[in-house]
Coordinates of C-alpha atoms in Angstrom, one line a residue:
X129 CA 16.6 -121.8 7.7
X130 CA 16.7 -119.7 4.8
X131 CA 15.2 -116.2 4.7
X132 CA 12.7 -115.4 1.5
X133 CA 12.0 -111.9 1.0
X134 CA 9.3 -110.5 -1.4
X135 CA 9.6 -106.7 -2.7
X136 CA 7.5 -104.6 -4.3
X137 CA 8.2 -101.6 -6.5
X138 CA 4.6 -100.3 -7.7
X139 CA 5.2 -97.3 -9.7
X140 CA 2.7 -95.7 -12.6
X141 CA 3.8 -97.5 -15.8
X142 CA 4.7 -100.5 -13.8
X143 CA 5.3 -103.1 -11.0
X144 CA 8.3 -104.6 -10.4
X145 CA 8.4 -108.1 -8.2
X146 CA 11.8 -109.3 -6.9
X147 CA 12.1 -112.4 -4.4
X148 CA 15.5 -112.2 -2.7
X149 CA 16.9 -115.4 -0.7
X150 CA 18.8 -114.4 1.9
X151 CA 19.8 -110.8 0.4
X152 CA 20.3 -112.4 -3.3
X153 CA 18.0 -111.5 -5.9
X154 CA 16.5 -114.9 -7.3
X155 CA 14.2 -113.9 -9.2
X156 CA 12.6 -110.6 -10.8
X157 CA 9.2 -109.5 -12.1
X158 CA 8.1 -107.0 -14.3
X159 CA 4.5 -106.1 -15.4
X160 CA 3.6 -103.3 -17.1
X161 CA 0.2 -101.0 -15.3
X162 CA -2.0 -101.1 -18.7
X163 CA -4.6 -99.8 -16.8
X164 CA -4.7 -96.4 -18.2
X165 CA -7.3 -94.7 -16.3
X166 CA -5.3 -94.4 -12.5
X167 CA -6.0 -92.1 -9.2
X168 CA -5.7 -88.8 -9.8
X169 CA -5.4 -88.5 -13.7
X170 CA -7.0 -85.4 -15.2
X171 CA -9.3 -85.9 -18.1
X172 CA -11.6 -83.3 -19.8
X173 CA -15.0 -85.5 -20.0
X174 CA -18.2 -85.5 -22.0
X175 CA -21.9 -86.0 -20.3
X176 CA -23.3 -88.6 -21.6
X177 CA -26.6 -88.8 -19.9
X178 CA -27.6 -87.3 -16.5
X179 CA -29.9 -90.0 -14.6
X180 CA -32.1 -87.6 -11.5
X181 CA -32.5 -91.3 -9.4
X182 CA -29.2 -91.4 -8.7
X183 CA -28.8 -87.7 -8.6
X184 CA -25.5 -88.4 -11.2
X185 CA -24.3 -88.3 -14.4
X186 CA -22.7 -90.6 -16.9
X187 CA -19.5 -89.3 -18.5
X188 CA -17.6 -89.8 -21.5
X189 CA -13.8 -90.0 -20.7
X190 CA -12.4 -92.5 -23.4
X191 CA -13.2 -95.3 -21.5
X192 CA -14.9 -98.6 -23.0
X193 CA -17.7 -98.1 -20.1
X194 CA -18.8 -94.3 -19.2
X195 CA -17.6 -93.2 -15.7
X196 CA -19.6 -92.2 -12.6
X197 CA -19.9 -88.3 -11.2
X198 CA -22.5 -88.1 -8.4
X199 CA -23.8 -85.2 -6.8
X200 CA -21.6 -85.2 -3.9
X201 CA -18.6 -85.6 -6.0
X202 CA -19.1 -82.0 -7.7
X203 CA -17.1 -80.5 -5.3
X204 CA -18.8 -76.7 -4.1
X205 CA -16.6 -75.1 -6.9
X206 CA -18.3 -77.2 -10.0
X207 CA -19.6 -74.0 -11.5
X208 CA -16.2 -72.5 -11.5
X209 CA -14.7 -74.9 -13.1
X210 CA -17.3 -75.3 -15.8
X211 CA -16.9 -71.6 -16.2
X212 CA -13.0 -71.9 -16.3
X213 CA -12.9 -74.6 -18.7
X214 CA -15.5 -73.6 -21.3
X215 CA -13.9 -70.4 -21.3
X216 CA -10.4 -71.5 -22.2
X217 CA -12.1 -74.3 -24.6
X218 CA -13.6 -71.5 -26.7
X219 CA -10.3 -69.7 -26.3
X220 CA -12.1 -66.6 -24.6
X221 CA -8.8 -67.5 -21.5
X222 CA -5.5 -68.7 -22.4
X223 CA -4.2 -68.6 -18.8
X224 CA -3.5 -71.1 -15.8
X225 CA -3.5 -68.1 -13.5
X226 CA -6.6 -67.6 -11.5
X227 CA -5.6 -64.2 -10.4
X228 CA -8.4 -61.8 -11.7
X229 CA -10.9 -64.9 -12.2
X230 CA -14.2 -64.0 -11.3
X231 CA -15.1 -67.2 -8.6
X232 CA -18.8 -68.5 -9.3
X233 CA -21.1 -69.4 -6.8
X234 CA -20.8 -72.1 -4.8
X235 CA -23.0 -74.7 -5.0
X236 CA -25.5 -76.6 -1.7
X237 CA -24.8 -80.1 -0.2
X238 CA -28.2 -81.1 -1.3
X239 CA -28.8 -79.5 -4.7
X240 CA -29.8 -81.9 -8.1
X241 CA -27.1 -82.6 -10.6
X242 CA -29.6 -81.9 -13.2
X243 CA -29.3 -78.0 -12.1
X244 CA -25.8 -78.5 -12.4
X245 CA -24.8 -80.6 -15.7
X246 CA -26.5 -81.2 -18.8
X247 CA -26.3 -83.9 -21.8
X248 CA -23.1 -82.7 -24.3
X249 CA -21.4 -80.3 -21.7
X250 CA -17.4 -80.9 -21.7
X251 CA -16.1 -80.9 -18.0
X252 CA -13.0 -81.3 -16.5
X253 CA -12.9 -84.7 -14.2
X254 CA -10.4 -86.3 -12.1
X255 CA -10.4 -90.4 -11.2
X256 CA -10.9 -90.6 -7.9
X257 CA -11.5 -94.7 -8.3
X258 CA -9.9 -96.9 -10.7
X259 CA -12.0 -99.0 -13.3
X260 CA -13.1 -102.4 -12.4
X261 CA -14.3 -105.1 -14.9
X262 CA -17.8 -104.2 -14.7
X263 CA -17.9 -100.6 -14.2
X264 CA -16.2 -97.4 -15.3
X265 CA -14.2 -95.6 -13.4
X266 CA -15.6 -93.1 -10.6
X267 CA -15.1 -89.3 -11.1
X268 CA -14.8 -85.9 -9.7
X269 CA -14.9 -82.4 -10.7
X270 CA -13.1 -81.6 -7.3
X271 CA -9.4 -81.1 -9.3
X272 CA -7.1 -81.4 -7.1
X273 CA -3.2 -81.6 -7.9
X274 CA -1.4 -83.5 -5.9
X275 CA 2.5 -82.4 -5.1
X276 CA 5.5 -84.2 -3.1
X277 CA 5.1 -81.4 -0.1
X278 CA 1.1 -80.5 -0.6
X279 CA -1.9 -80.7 -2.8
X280 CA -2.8 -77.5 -4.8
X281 CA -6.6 -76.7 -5.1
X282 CA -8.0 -74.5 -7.5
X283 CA -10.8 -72.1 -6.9
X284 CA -9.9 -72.1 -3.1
X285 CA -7.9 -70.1 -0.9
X286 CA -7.5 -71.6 2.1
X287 CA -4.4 -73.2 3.4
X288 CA -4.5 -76.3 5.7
X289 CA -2.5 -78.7 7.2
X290 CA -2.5 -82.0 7.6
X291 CA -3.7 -83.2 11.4
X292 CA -0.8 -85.4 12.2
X293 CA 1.8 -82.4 12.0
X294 CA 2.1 -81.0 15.6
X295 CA 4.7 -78.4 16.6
X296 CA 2.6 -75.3 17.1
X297 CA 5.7 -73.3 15.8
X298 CA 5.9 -75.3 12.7
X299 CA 2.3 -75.1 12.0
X300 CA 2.1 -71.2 11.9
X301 CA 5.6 -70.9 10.1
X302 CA 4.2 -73.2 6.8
X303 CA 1.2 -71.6 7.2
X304 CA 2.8 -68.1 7.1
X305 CA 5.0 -69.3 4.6
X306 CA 2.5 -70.7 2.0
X307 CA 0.2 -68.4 2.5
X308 CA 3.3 -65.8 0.7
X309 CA 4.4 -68.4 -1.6
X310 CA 1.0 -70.0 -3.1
X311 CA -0.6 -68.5 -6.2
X312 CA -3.7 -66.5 -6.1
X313 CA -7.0 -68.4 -6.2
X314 CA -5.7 -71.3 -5.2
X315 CA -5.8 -73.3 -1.6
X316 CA -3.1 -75.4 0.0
X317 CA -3.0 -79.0 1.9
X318 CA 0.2 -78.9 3.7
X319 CA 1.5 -82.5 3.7
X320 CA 3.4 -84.0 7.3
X321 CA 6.5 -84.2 5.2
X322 CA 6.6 -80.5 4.8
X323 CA 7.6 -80.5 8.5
X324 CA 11.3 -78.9 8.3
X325 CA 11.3 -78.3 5.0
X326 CA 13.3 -74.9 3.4
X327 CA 11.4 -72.3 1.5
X328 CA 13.0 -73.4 -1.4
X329 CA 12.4 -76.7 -1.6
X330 CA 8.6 -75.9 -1.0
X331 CA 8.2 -73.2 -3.7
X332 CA 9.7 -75.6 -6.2
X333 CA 7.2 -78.5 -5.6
X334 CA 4.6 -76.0 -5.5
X335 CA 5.8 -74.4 -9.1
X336 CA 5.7 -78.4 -10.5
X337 CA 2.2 -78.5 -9.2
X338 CA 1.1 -75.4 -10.5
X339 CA 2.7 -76.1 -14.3
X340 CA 0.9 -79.5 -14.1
X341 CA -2.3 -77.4 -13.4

């Protein structure tokens, strides 16, 4: 019999399809993602209209539909990032660092967004769901960056791991080590594949996450 194989390479700017017949390529695919508006993509948004019923707002991100920020999807450091990203829009900060940045309150699990975000303000927003033919895509002001080795959070200081790593020595030595290595004002998620990894290799995925920031 002969043995079909399907592979497939989805990467950001495209998807490549190859169907191999027993170990020769046959034929090969390529599609570009036109799809513009993926996970994780970082866009500074405008509120369109705040709506109380659904306790979320409508915002303006260049998309032919508005996308979707509820609520829940502030993230508890929403007023630190509105803060942080006015400033620098009016040029009052021209720094990534958040070193001597005065945190602002956090806000409650239950609050209104209409305490939070008005009509016109310019906020910083982060896909968290792609676009689908009907709707925009769905936001939230929870930025996080996401590296090879661990996902950088602004406004936060903890650092956590991820559940699946389990040597007890490991766990304290990334901690340890992060906890020296990480810049101020920012938390850590330690990712399984940090497990074994040297201090080099950590502090120059955590640099590239930090110049992306």
């Amino acid at each position: 019999a002969m043995n079909f194989e399907l592979i497939i390479d989805s990467g950001r700017s495209e998807s490549v399809i190859a169907l191999l017949q027993d170990k020769r390529l046959i034929e090969l695919h390529k599609e570009k993602n036109n799809n513009s508006y993926s996970v994780g993509d970082i866009y500074l948004g405008r509120v369109k209209k705040v709506v109380a019923g659904l306790n979320a707002a409508f915002v303006d991100v260049g998309y032919e539909k508005d996308g979707f920020l509820h609520y829940l999807d502030l993230g508890q450091n929403v007023n630190s990032f509105k803060k942080f990203t006015h400033k620098t829009i009016i040029r009052k900060l021209n720094t990534a660092s958040l070193k001597s940045f005065k945190l602002e309150k956090k806000i409650n699990k239950s609050g209104l967004i209409g305490d939070i975000l008005n009509a016109g303000d310019q906020i910083l927003v982060q896909v968290s769901k792609e676009p689908i033919s009907s709707k925009g895509p769905r936001l939230t002001t929870e930025i996080t960056i996401a590296g090879r080795y661990m996902v950088l959070l602004p406004f936060s200081n903890k650092v956590s791991l991820s559940q699946k790593i389990n040597s007890k020595d490991e766990k304290v030595r990334l901690k340890r080590l992060l906890q020296s290595i990480k810049p101020e004002g920012f938390g850590i998620i330690v990712r399984t594949v940090a497990v074994g990894k040297k201090v080099l290799e950590l502090d120059s995925t955590l640099k590239d996450s930090y110049k992306r920031w």
